[in-house]
PDB file of C-alpha atoms in Angstrom:
ATOM      1  CA  GLU A 108      -3.613 -14.990   8.728  1.00  0.00           C
ATOM      2  CA  ALA A 109      -1.478 -15.487   5.623  1.00  0.00           C
ATOM      3  CA  GLY A 110      -0.092 -18.561   3.936  1.00  0.00           C
ATOM      4  CA  GLY A 111       2.999 -18.410   1.790  1.00  0.00           C
ATOM      5  CA  GLY A 112       6.007 -20.297   0.576  1.00  0.00           C
ATOM      6  CA  GLY A 113       5.768 -23.415  -1.502  1.00  0.00           C
ATOM      7  CA  GLY A 114       6.673 -23.614  -5.157  1.00  0.00           C
ATOM      8  CA  GLY A 115       5.110 -20.394  -6.401  1.00  0.00           C
ATOM      9  CA  GLY A 116       8.365 -18.436  -6.590  1.00  0.00           C
ATOM     10  CA  VAL A 117       9.064 -14.989  -5.168  1.00  0.00           C
ATOM     11  CA  GLY A 118       5.497 -13.826  -5.778  1.00  0.00           C
ATOM     12  CA  VAL A 119       4.060 -15.967  -2.987  1.00  0.00           C
ATOM     13  CA  ARG A 120       6.782 -15.643  -0.369  1.00  0.00           C
ATOM     14  CA  LEU A 121       5.903 -13.806   2.825  1.00  0.00           C
ATOM     15  CA  TRP A 122       8.357 -10.929   2.438  1.00  0.00           C
ATOM     16  CA  GLU A 123       9.508  -8.799   5.355  1.00  0.00           C
ATOM     17  CA  GLY A 124       8.373  -5.547   3.725  1.00  0.00           C
ATOM     18  CA  GLY A 125       4.741  -6.659   3.598  1.00  0.00           C
ATOM     19  CA  VAL A 126       4.735  -7.456   7.310  1.00  0.00           C
ATOM     20  CA  VAL A 127       6.381  -4.116   8.178  1.00  0.00           C
ATOM     21  CA  LEU A 128       3.790  -2.238   6.097  1.00  0.00           C
ATOM     22  CA  ALA A 129       0.868  -4.208   7.539  1.00  0.00           C
ATOM     23  CA  MET A 130       1.957  -3.566  11.114  1.00  0.00           C
ATOM     24  CA  PHE A 131       2.614   0.113  10.403  1.00  0.00           C
ATOM     25  CA  LEU A 132      -1.001   0.432   9.267  1.00  0.00           C
ATOM     26  CA  GLU A 133      -2.071  -1.306  12.463  1.00  0.00           C
ATOM     27  CA  ARG A 134       0.011   1.087  14.575  1.00  0.00           C
ATOM     28  CA  ALA A 135      -1.490   4.109  12.804  1.00  0.00           C
ATOM     29  CA  ARG A 136      -4.974   2.700  13.466  1.00  0.00           C
ATOM     30  CA  ALA A 137      -4.155   2.196  17.160  1.00  0.00           C
ATOM     31  CA  GLU A 138      -2.822   5.731  17.430  1.00  0.00           C
ATOM     32  CA  ALA A 139      -5.940   7.131  15.808  1.00  0.00           C
ATOM     33  CA  ALA A 140      -8.158   5.199  18.212  1.00  0.00           C
ATOM     34  CA  ALA A 141      -6.118   6.372  21.201  1.00  0.00           C
ATOM     35  CA  ALA A 142      -6.232   9.973  20.023  1.00  0.00           C
ATOM     36  CA  ALA A 143      -9.996   9.802  19.559  1.00  0.00           C
ATOM     37  CA  ALA A 144     -10.492   8.249  22.981  1.00  0.00           C
ATOM     38  CA  THR A 145      -8.276  10.842  24.622  1.00  0.00           C
ATOM     39  CA  ALA A 146     -10.106  13.692  22.921  1.00  0.00           C
ATOM     40  CA  ALA A 147     -13.488  12.266  23.877  1.00  0.00           C
ATOM     41  CA  ALA A 148     -12.475  11.953  27.514  1.00  0.00           C
ATOM     42  CA  ALA A 149     -10.712  15.337  27.484  1.00  0.00           C
ATOM     43  CA  SER A 150      -7.856  13.530  29.184  1.00  0.00           C
ATOM     44  CA  SER A 151      -4.525  15.243  29.864  1.00  0.00           C
ATOM     45  CA  PHE A 152      -2.381  12.135  30.255  1.00  0.00           C
ATOM     46  CA  ALA A 153      -0.094  10.995  27.463  1.00  0.00           C
ATOM     47  CA  PRO A 154      -0.875   7.655  25.778  1.00  0.00           C
ATOM     48  CA  PRO A 155       1.619   4.799  26.167  1.00  0.00           C
ATOM     49  CA  ALA A 156       4.806   4.952  24.124  1.00  0.00           C
ATOM     50  CA  ILE A 157       3.567   2.443  21.567  1.00  0.00           C
ATOM     51  CA  LEU A 158       0.608   4.736  20.907  1.00  0.00           C
ATOM     52  CA  ARG A 159       2.522   7.970  20.447  1.00  0.00           C
ATOM     53  CA  ALA A 160       1.219   9.483  17.262  1.00  0.00           C
ATOM     54  CA  GLU A 161       4.425   9.206  15.221  1.00  0.00           C
ATOM     55  CA  ALA A 162       2.906   6.814  12.687  1.00  0.00           C
ATOM     56  CA  LEU A 163      -0.321   8.788  12.429  1.00  0.00           C
ATOM     57  CA  GLU A 164       1.482  12.102  12.047  1.00  0.00           C
ATOM     58  CA  ALA A 165       3.710  10.649   9.303  1.00  0.00           C
ATOM     59  CA  LEU A 166       0.701   9.857   7.120  1.00  0.00           C
ATOM     60  CA  PRO A 167      -1.293  12.162   4.843  1.00  0.00           C
ATOM     61  CA  GLU A 168      -4.932  12.558   5.824  1.00  0.00           C
ATOM     62  CA  CYS A 169      -6.121  10.137   3.129  1.00  0.00           C
ATOM     63  CA  ALA A 170      -4.297   7.211   4.769  1.00  0.00           C
ATOM     64  CA  ARG A 171      -5.049   7.866   8.436  1.00  0.00           C
ATOM     65  CA  ASN A 172      -8.458   6.232   8.617  1.00  0.00           C
ATOM     66  CA  LEU A 173      -8.900   3.302   6.252  1.00  0.00           C
ATOM     67  CA  ALA A 174     -12.499   2.498   7.166  1.00  0.00           C
ATOM     68  CA  GLY A 175     -14.545   2.575   3.968  1.00  0.00           C
ATOM     69  CA  LYS A 176     -11.596   3.709   1.826  1.00  0.00           C
ATOM     70  CA  CYS A 177     -10.945   2.146  -1.569  1.00  0.00           C
ATOM     71  CA  VAL A 178      -7.428   0.691  -1.539  1.00  0.00           C
ATOM     72  CA  LEU A 179      -5.488  -0.987  -4.342  1.00  0.00           C
ATOM     73  CA  GLU A 180      -2.470  -3.195  -3.636  1.00  0.00           C
ATOM     74  CA  LEU A 181       0.045  -3.790  -6.420  1.00  0.00           C
ATOM     75  CA  GLY A 182       2.013  -7.020  -6.646  1.00  0.00           C
ATOM     76  CA  SER A 183       0.214  -8.427  -3.620  1.00  0.00           C
ATOM     77  CA  GLY A 184       1.877 -11.850  -3.532  1.00  0.00           C
ATOM     78  CA  THR A 185       0.429 -13.359  -0.352  1.00  0.00           C
ATOM     79  CA  GLY A 186      -1.655 -10.216   0.191  1.00  0.00           C
ATOM     80  CA  VAL A 187      -0.444  -9.540   3.723  1.00  0.00           C
ATOM     81  CA  ALA A 188      -0.509  -5.725   3.484  1.00  0.00           C
ATOM     82  CA  GLY A 189      -3.727  -5.482   1.475  1.00  0.00           C
ATOM     83  CA  LEU A 190      -5.589  -7.929   3.689  1.00  0.00           C
ATOM     84  CA  ALA A 191      -4.341  -6.048   6.759  1.00  0.00           C
ATOM     85  CA  ALA A 192      -5.925  -2.901   5.302  1.00  0.00           C
ATOM     86  CA  ALA A 193      -9.173  -4.824   4.758  1.00  0.00           C
ATOM     87  CA  LEU A 194      -9.064  -5.930   8.399  1.00  0.00           C
ATOM     88  CA  LEU A 195      -8.898  -2.233   9.279  1.00  0.00           C
ATOM     89  CA  GLY A 196     -12.166  -1.637   7.415  1.00  0.00           C
ATOM     90  CA  ALA A 197     -10.908  -0.717   3.943  1.00  0.00           C
ATOM     91  CA  ARG A 198     -12.400  -1.917   0.675  1.00  0.00           C
ATOM     92  CA  VAL A 199      -9.349  -3.527  -0.871  1.00  0.00           C
ATOM     93  CA  THR A 200      -8.511  -4.933  -4.264  1.00  0.00           C
ATOM     94  CA  VAL A 201      -5.417  -7.118  -4.036  1.00  0.00           C
ATOM     95  CA  THR A 202      -3.737  -7.673  -7.400  1.00  0.00           C
ATOM     96  CA  ASP A 203      -0.938  -9.637  -8.976  1.00  0.00           C
ATOM     97  CA  THR A 204      -0.175 -11.508 -12.169  1.00  0.00           C
ATOM     98  CA  ALA A 205      -2.801 -13.851 -13.590  1.00  0.00           C
ATOM     99  CA  ALA A 206      -0.891 -16.884 -12.295  1.00  0.00           C
ATOM    100  CA  ILE A 207      -0.633 -15.639  -8.704  1.00  0.00           C
ATOM    101  CA  SER A 208      -4.163 -14.209  -8.555  1.00  0.00           C
ATOM    102  CA  ALA A 209      -5.801 -17.315 -10.034  1.00  0.00           C
ATOM    103  CA  PRO A 210      -8.641 -19.030  -8.134  1.00  0.00           C
ATOM    104  CA  GLY A 211      -7.262 -21.666  -5.793  1.00  0.00           C
ATOM    105  CA  GLY A 212      -3.900 -19.910  -5.488  1.00  0.00           C
ATOM    106  CA  THR A 213      -2.185 -18.544  -2.397  1.00  0.00           C
ATOM    107  CA  LEU A 214      -3.579 -15.020  -2.749  1.00  0.00           C
ATOM    108  CA  ALA A 215      -7.192 -16.157  -3.171  1.00  0.00           C
ATOM    109  CA  GLY A 216      -6.730 -18.684  -0.378  1.00  0.00           C
ATOM    110  CA  ASN A 217      -5.475 -16.060   2.043  1.00  0.00           C
ATOM    111  CA  ALA A 218      -8.418 -13.804   1.190  1.00  0.00           C
ATOM    112  CA  ALA A 219     -10.812 -16.680   1.844  1.00  0.00           C
ATOM    113  CA  ARG A 220      -9.139 -17.612   5.150  1.00  0.00           C
ATOM    114  CA  ASN A 221      -9.571 -14.054   6.406  1.00  0.00           C
ATOM    115  CA  ALA A 222     -13.071 -13.505   4.981  1.00  0.00           C
ATOM    116  CA  ALA A 223     -14.973 -13.793   8.251  1.00  0.00           C
ATOM    117  CA  ALA A 224     -12.632 -11.468  10.138  1.00  0.00           C
ATOM    118  CA  ILE A 225     -12.672  -8.934   7.290  1.00  0.00           C
ATOM    119  CA  LEU A 226     -16.471  -8.947   7.214  1.00  0.00           C
ATOM    120  CA  GLU A 227     -16.609  -8.457  10.975  1.00  0.00           C
ATOM    121  CA  ALA A 228     -14.211  -5.493  10.655  1.00  0.00           C
ATOM    122  CA  GLY A 229     -16.473  -3.863   8.074  1.00  0.00           C
ATOM    123  CA  GLY A 230     -13.979  -4.210   5.225  1.00  0.00           C
ATOM    124  CA  SER A 231     -13.870  -6.177   2.017  1.00  0.00           C
ATOM    125  CA  ALA A 232     -11.168  -7.800  -0.085  1.00  0.00           C
ATOM    126  CA  ARG A 233     -11.221  -9.137  -3.606  1.00  0.00           C
ATOM    127  CA  VAL A 234      -8.572 -10.648  -5.846  1.00  0.00           C
ATOM    128  CA  ARG A 235      -7.906  -9.386  -9.374  1.00  0.00           C
ATOM    129  CA  ALA A 236      -5.252  -9.909 -12.035  1.00  0.00           C
ATOM    130  CA  LEU A 237      -3.125  -6.825 -12.718  1.00  0.00           C
ATOM    131  CA  ASP A 238       0.385  -7.158 -14.116  1.00  0.00           C
ATOM    132  CA  TRP A 239       1.950  -3.704 -13.750  1.00  0.00           C
ATOM    133  CA  GLY A 240       5.215  -4.993 -15.217  1.00  0.00           C
ATOM    134  CA  GLY A 241       3.577  -6.262 -18.382  1.00  0.00           C
ATOM    135  CA  ALA A 242       1.145  -3.410 -19.016  1.00  0.00           C
ATOM    136  CA  PRO A 243       1.958  -1.026 -21.891  1.00  0.00           C
ATOM    137  CA  SER A 244       2.370   2.698 -21.302  1.00  0.00           C
ATOM    138  CA  GLY A 245      -0.963   3.984 -19.982  1.00  0.00           C
ATOM    139  CA  GLY A 246      -2.318   0.451 -19.933  1.00  0.00           C
ATOM    140  CA  CYS A 247      -2.000   0.023 -16.188  1.00  0.00           C
ATOM    141  CA  ALA A 248      -4.237   3.026 -15.463  1.00  0.00           C
ATOM    142  CA  ARG A 249      -6.779   1.752 -17.994  1.00  0.00           C
ATOM    143  CA  LEU A 250      -6.792  -1.694 -16.397  1.00  0.00           C
ATOM    144  CA  VAL A 251      -7.278  -0.197 -12.937  1.00  0.00           C
ATOM    145  CA  HIS A 252     -10.127   1.981 -14.230  1.00  0.00           C
ATOM    146  CA  GLU A 253     -11.833  -1.259 -15.267  1.00  0.00           C
ATOM    147  CA  LEU A 254     -11.382  -2.566 -11.700  1.00  0.00           C
ATOM    148  CA  ASP A 255     -14.228  -0.400 -10.452  1.00  0.00           C
ATOM    149  CA  CYS A 256     -13.946  -0.104  -6.683  1.00  0.00           C
ATOM    150  CA  GLY A 257     -17.708  -0.495  -6.416  1.00  0.00           C
ATOM    151  CA  ASP A 258     -17.755  -3.745  -8.421  1.00  0.00           C
ATOM    152  CA  GLU A 259     -18.155  -6.624  -5.999  1.00  0.00           C
ATOM    153  CA  GLY A 260     -18.073  -9.389  -8.579  1.00  0.00           C
ATOM    154  CA  GLY A 261     -15.477 -12.156  -8.755  1.00  0.00           C
ATOM    155  CA  GLN A 262     -13.310 -13.627  -6.000  1.00  0.00           C
ATOM    156  CA  GLY A 263     -13.580 -11.696  -2.790  1.00  0.00           C
ATOM    157  CA  ALA A 264     -14.007 -11.600   0.957  1.00  0.00           C
ATOM    158  CA  GLY A 265     -16.186  -9.406   3.102  1.00  0.00           C
ATOM    159  CA  GLY A 266     -19.018  -7.110   2.182  1.00  0.00           C
ATOM    160  CA  GLY A 267     -19.622  -4.184  -0.106  1.00  0.00           C
ATOM    161  CA  GLY A 268     -20.757  -0.869   1.299  1.00  0.00           C
ATOM    162  CA  GLU A 269     -20.319   2.670   0.152  1.00  0.00           C
ATOM    163  CA  GLY A 270     -17.072   3.553  -1.574  1.00  0.00           C
ATOM    164  CA  ASP A 271     -15.430   6.339  -3.464  1.00  0.00           C
ATOM    165  CA  GLY A 272     -17.371   5.465  -6.591  1.00  0.00           C
ATOM    166  CA  GLY A 273     -15.985   4.505  -9.976  1.00  0.00           C
ATOM    167  CA  SER A 274     -12.341   3.517  -9.913  1.00  0.00           C
ATOM    168  CA  GLY A 275     -11.605   6.016  -7.149  1.00  0.00           C
ATOM    169  CA  TYR A 276      -8.785   4.261  -5.338  1.00  0.00           C
ATOM    170  CA  GLY A 277      -7.571   6.881  -2.877  1.00  0.00           C
ATOM    171  CA  LEU A 278      -4.651   4.822  -1.592  1.00  0.00           C
ATOM    172  CA  LEU A 279      -2.211   2.442  -3.278  1.00  0.00           C
ATOM    173  CA  LEU A 280      -0.134  -0.108  -1.376  1.00  0.00           C
ATOM    174  CA  GLY A 281       2.963  -2.002  -2.432  1.00  0.00           C
ATOM    175  CA  SER A 282       5.738  -3.944  -0.763  1.00  0.00           C
ATOM    176  CA  ASP A 283       8.986  -5.516  -1.950  1.00  0.00           C
ATOM    177  CA  LEU A 284       8.321  -4.644  -5.582  1.00  0.00           C
ATOM    178  CA  VAL A 285      11.819  -3.496  -6.566  1.00  0.00           C
ATOM    179  CA  PHE A 286      14.316  -6.339  -6.572  1.00  0.00           C
ATOM    180  CA  HIS A 287      16.606  -5.190  -9.370  1.00  0.00           C
ATOM    181  CA  SER A 288      17.216  -2.354 -11.786  1.00  0.00           C
ATOM    182  CA  LYS A 289      14.980  -3.638 -14.571  1.00  0.00           C
ATOM    183  CA  THR A 290      11.850  -3.191 -12.431  1.00  0.00           C
ATOM    184  CA  VAL A 291      12.500   0.471 -11.541  1.00  0.00           C
ATOM    185  CA  ARG A 292      11.113   2.052 -14.729  1.00  0.00           C
ATOM    186  CA  PRO A 293       8.119  -0.250 -15.340  1.00  0.00           C
ATOM    187  CA  LEU A 294       6.942   0.225 -11.758  1.00  0.00           C
ATOM    188  CA  GLY A 295       7.596   3.980 -11.872  1.00  0.00           C
ATOM    189  CA  ARG A 296       5.611   4.231 -15.110  1.00  0.00           C
ATOM    190  CA  ALA A 297       2.691   2.330 -13.577  1.00  0.00           C
ATOM    191  CA  VAL A 298       2.727   4.378 -10.363  1.00  0.00           C
ATOM    192  CA  ARG A 299       2.874   7.613 -12.373  1.00  0.00           C
ATOM    193  CA  ALA A 300      -0.164   6.549 -14.385  1.00  0.00           C
ATOM    194  CA  LEU A 301      -2.125   5.452 -11.319  1.00  0.00           C
ATOM    195  CA  LEU A 302      -1.444   8.545  -9.239  1.00  0.00           C
ATOM    196  CA  GLY A 303      -2.476  10.857 -12.071  1.00  0.00           C
ATOM    197  CA  ASP A 304      -1.338  14.373 -12.867  1.00  0.00           C
ATOM    198  CA  PRO A 305      -2.081  16.994 -10.177  1.00  0.00           C
ATOM    199  CA  VAL A 306      -1.445  19.909 -12.541  1.00  0.00           C
ATOM    200  CA  GLY A 307      -4.810  21.384 -13.496  1.00  0.00           C
ATOM    201  CA  ALA A 308      -6.679  18.478 -11.906  1.00  0.00           C
ATOM    202  CA  VAL A 309     -10.119  19.237 -10.535  1.00  0.00           C
ATOM    203  CA  ASP A 310     -10.688  15.908  -8.801  1.00  0.00           C
ATOM    204  CA  VAL A 311      -9.598  16.287  -5.181  1.00  0.00           C
ATOM    205  CA  VAL A 312      -9.195  12.501  -4.922  1.00  0.00           C
ATOM    206  CA  ILE A 313      -6.428  12.640  -7.548  1.00  0.00           C
ATOM    207  CA  LEU A 314      -4.719  15.490  -5.729  1.00  0.00           C
ATOM    208  CA  ARG A 315      -4.392  13.527  -2.501  1.00  0.00           C
ATOM    209  CA  LYS A 316      -3.732  10.058  -3.905  1.00  0.00           C
ATOM    210  CA  ILE A 317      -0.558   8.371  -2.651  1.00  0.00           C
ATOM    211  CA  LEU A 318       1.326   5.096  -2.741  1.00  0.00           C
ATOM    212  CA  LEU A 319       2.560   3.623   0.535  1.00  0.00           C
ATOM    213  CA  LEU A 320       5.555   1.547  -0.501  1.00  0.00           C
ATOM    214  CA  ALA A 321       7.564  -0.793   1.707  1.00  0.00           C
ATOM    215  CA  HIS A 322      10.930  -0.941  -0.042  1.00  0.00           C
ATOM    216  CA  THR A 323      13.613  -3.337   1.144  1.00  0.00           C
ATOM    217  CA  SER A 324      17.055  -1.882   0.537  1.00  0.00           C
ATOM    218  CA  ARG A 325      19.161  -4.363  -1.406  1.00  0.00           C
ATOM    219  CA  SER A 326      21.938  -2.014  -2.480  1.00  0.00           C
ATOM    220  CA  ALA A 327      22.736   1.675  -2.194  1.00  0.00           C
ATOM    221  CA  GLU A 328      22.982   1.839  -5.987  1.00  0.00           C
ATOM    222  CA  LEU A 329      19.466   0.451  -6.493  1.00  0.00           C
ATOM    223  CA  ASP A 330      18.024   2.793  -3.869  1.00  0.00           C
ATOM    224  CA  ALA A 331      19.664   5.784  -5.557  1.00  0.00           C
ATOM    225  CA  GLU A 332      18.415   4.677  -8.976  1.00  0.00           C
ATOM    226  CA  LEU A 333      14.866   4.288  -7.667  1.00  0.00           C
ATOM    227  CA  ARG A 334      14.803   7.818  -6.280  1.00  0.00           C
ATOM    228  CA  SER A 335      16.585   9.404  -9.232  1.00  0.00           C
ATOM    229  CA  VAL A 336      14.536   7.739 -11.985  1.00  0.00           C
ATOM    230  CA  TRP A 337      11.184   8.134 -10.261  1.00  0.00           C
ATOM    231  CA  ALA A 338      11.824  11.828  -9.578  1.00  0.00           C
ATOM    232  CA  GLY A 339      13.536  12.722 -12.839  1.00  0.00           C
ATOM    233  CA  GLU A 340      11.566  10.658 -15.358  1.00  0.00           C
ATOM    234  CA  PHE A 341       8.155  10.299 -13.736  1.00  0.00           C
ATOM    235  CA  GLY A 342       7.809  13.382 -11.533  1.00  0.00           C
ATOM    236  CA  LEU A 343       7.310  11.347  -8.363  1.00  0.00           C
ATOM    237  CA  HIS A 344       8.161  12.583  -4.887  1.00  0.00           C
ATOM    238  CA  LEU A 345       9.384  10.051  -2.323  1.00  0.00           C
ATOM    239  CA  ARG A 346       9.275  10.824   1.387  1.00  0.00           C
ATOM    240  CA  GLN A 347      10.631   8.324   3.876  1.00  0.00           C
ATOM    241  CA  ILE A 348       8.721   7.620   7.086  1.00  0.00           C
ATOM    242  CA  PRO A 349      11.112   7.636  10.082  1.00  0.00           C
ATOM    243  CA  LEU A 350      12.007   4.231  11.462  1.00  0.00           C
ATOM    244  CA  SER A 351      10.807   5.391  14.883  1.00  0.00           C
ATOM    245  CA  ALA A 352       7.275   5.621  13.449  1.00  0.00           C
ATOM    246  CA  HIS A 353       7.246   1.954  12.400  1.00  0.00           C
ATOM    247  CA  HIS A 354       5.640  -0.616  14.664  1.00  0.00           C
ATOM    248  CA  PRO A 355       8.122  -1.186  17.524  1.00  0.00           C
ATOM    249  CA  LEU A 356       7.887  -4.972  17.246  1.00  0.00           C
ATOM    250  CA  HIS A 357       7.845  -5.147  13.446  1.00  0.00           C
ATOM    251  CA  ARG A 358      10.539  -2.914  12.023  1.00  0.00           C
ATOM    252  CA  ALA A 359      13.818  -3.490  10.231  1.00  0.00           C
ATOM    253  CA  PRO A 360      16.452  -0.884   9.342  1.00  0.00           C
ATOM    254  CA  ARG A 361      16.694  -2.186   5.790  1.00  0.00           C
ATOM    255  CA  VAL A 362      12.939  -1.857   5.157  1.00  0.00           C
ATOM    256  CA  GLN A 363      12.021   1.695   4.178  1.00  0.00           C
ATOM    257  CA  LEU A 364       8.424   2.916   4.285  1.00  0.00           C
ATOM    258  CA  LEU A 365       8.000   5.483   1.534  1.00  0.00           C
ATOM    259  CA  ILE A 366       5.138   7.863   0.777  1.00  0.00           C
ATOM    260  CA  VAL A 367       5.076   8.322  -2.987  1.00  0.00           C
ATOM    261  CA  SER A 368       3.086  11.160  -4.531  1.00  0.00           C
ATOM    262  CA  MET A 369       3.095  13.349  -7.620  1.00  0.00           C
ATOM    263  CA  ARG A 370       5.423  16.310  -7.372  1.00  0.00           C
ATOM    264  CA  SER A 371       3.443  19.555  -7.306  1.00  0.00           C
TER     265      SER A 371
END
């Protein structure tokens, strides 16, 4: 359940990309449950078409089962994708600018409205201020490190539980974050800092950390710039999830689901 709209500007609109990402996560969860049930029953029949494992197979291992995982959503807006992850059992920190993440705002309100359902699902959700666009170089990673995944203080919904410890966010989420050219480099810089450097890393969590990004295509030129700048300047690898793996009832050709990771 998510509220949106009103006079809060683009940050609190219910954008299509967030819904597509949320429902993709739901499809992957359903596929995982079907696969587990089939294996347990040693059944030979194929699951229904909606449960074919395309979504599950498109995801790295770290994003296949969100239960108990520490997840960070950037530029949450209404929080639809992050709260969906919390409803799948993840421990989620939804973030946005100080104005959007303020107590009494849309983001905090949506977290509160879903608190009971999130608790029942075994997840948790909390609201924090994190302005990736305004953070200096390296500042975004420092700010996230201060958002300890195990810290349950402040605004939130749901319970605590065991996590990855420290600031160990294993999965980042984002949707509709790139509207124009001037956001490409600041977001790329923040993502690069948050994903870390796999070269010589000894922390396996860093090695497998990814960003699931729902990117709405607004122009071929902007799409090309996003891929070129992120690869060339920040060493990021972008892999597109096939449209056929999106939720069959919540997909749009112009919304791309991208898996973003550090290039090895």
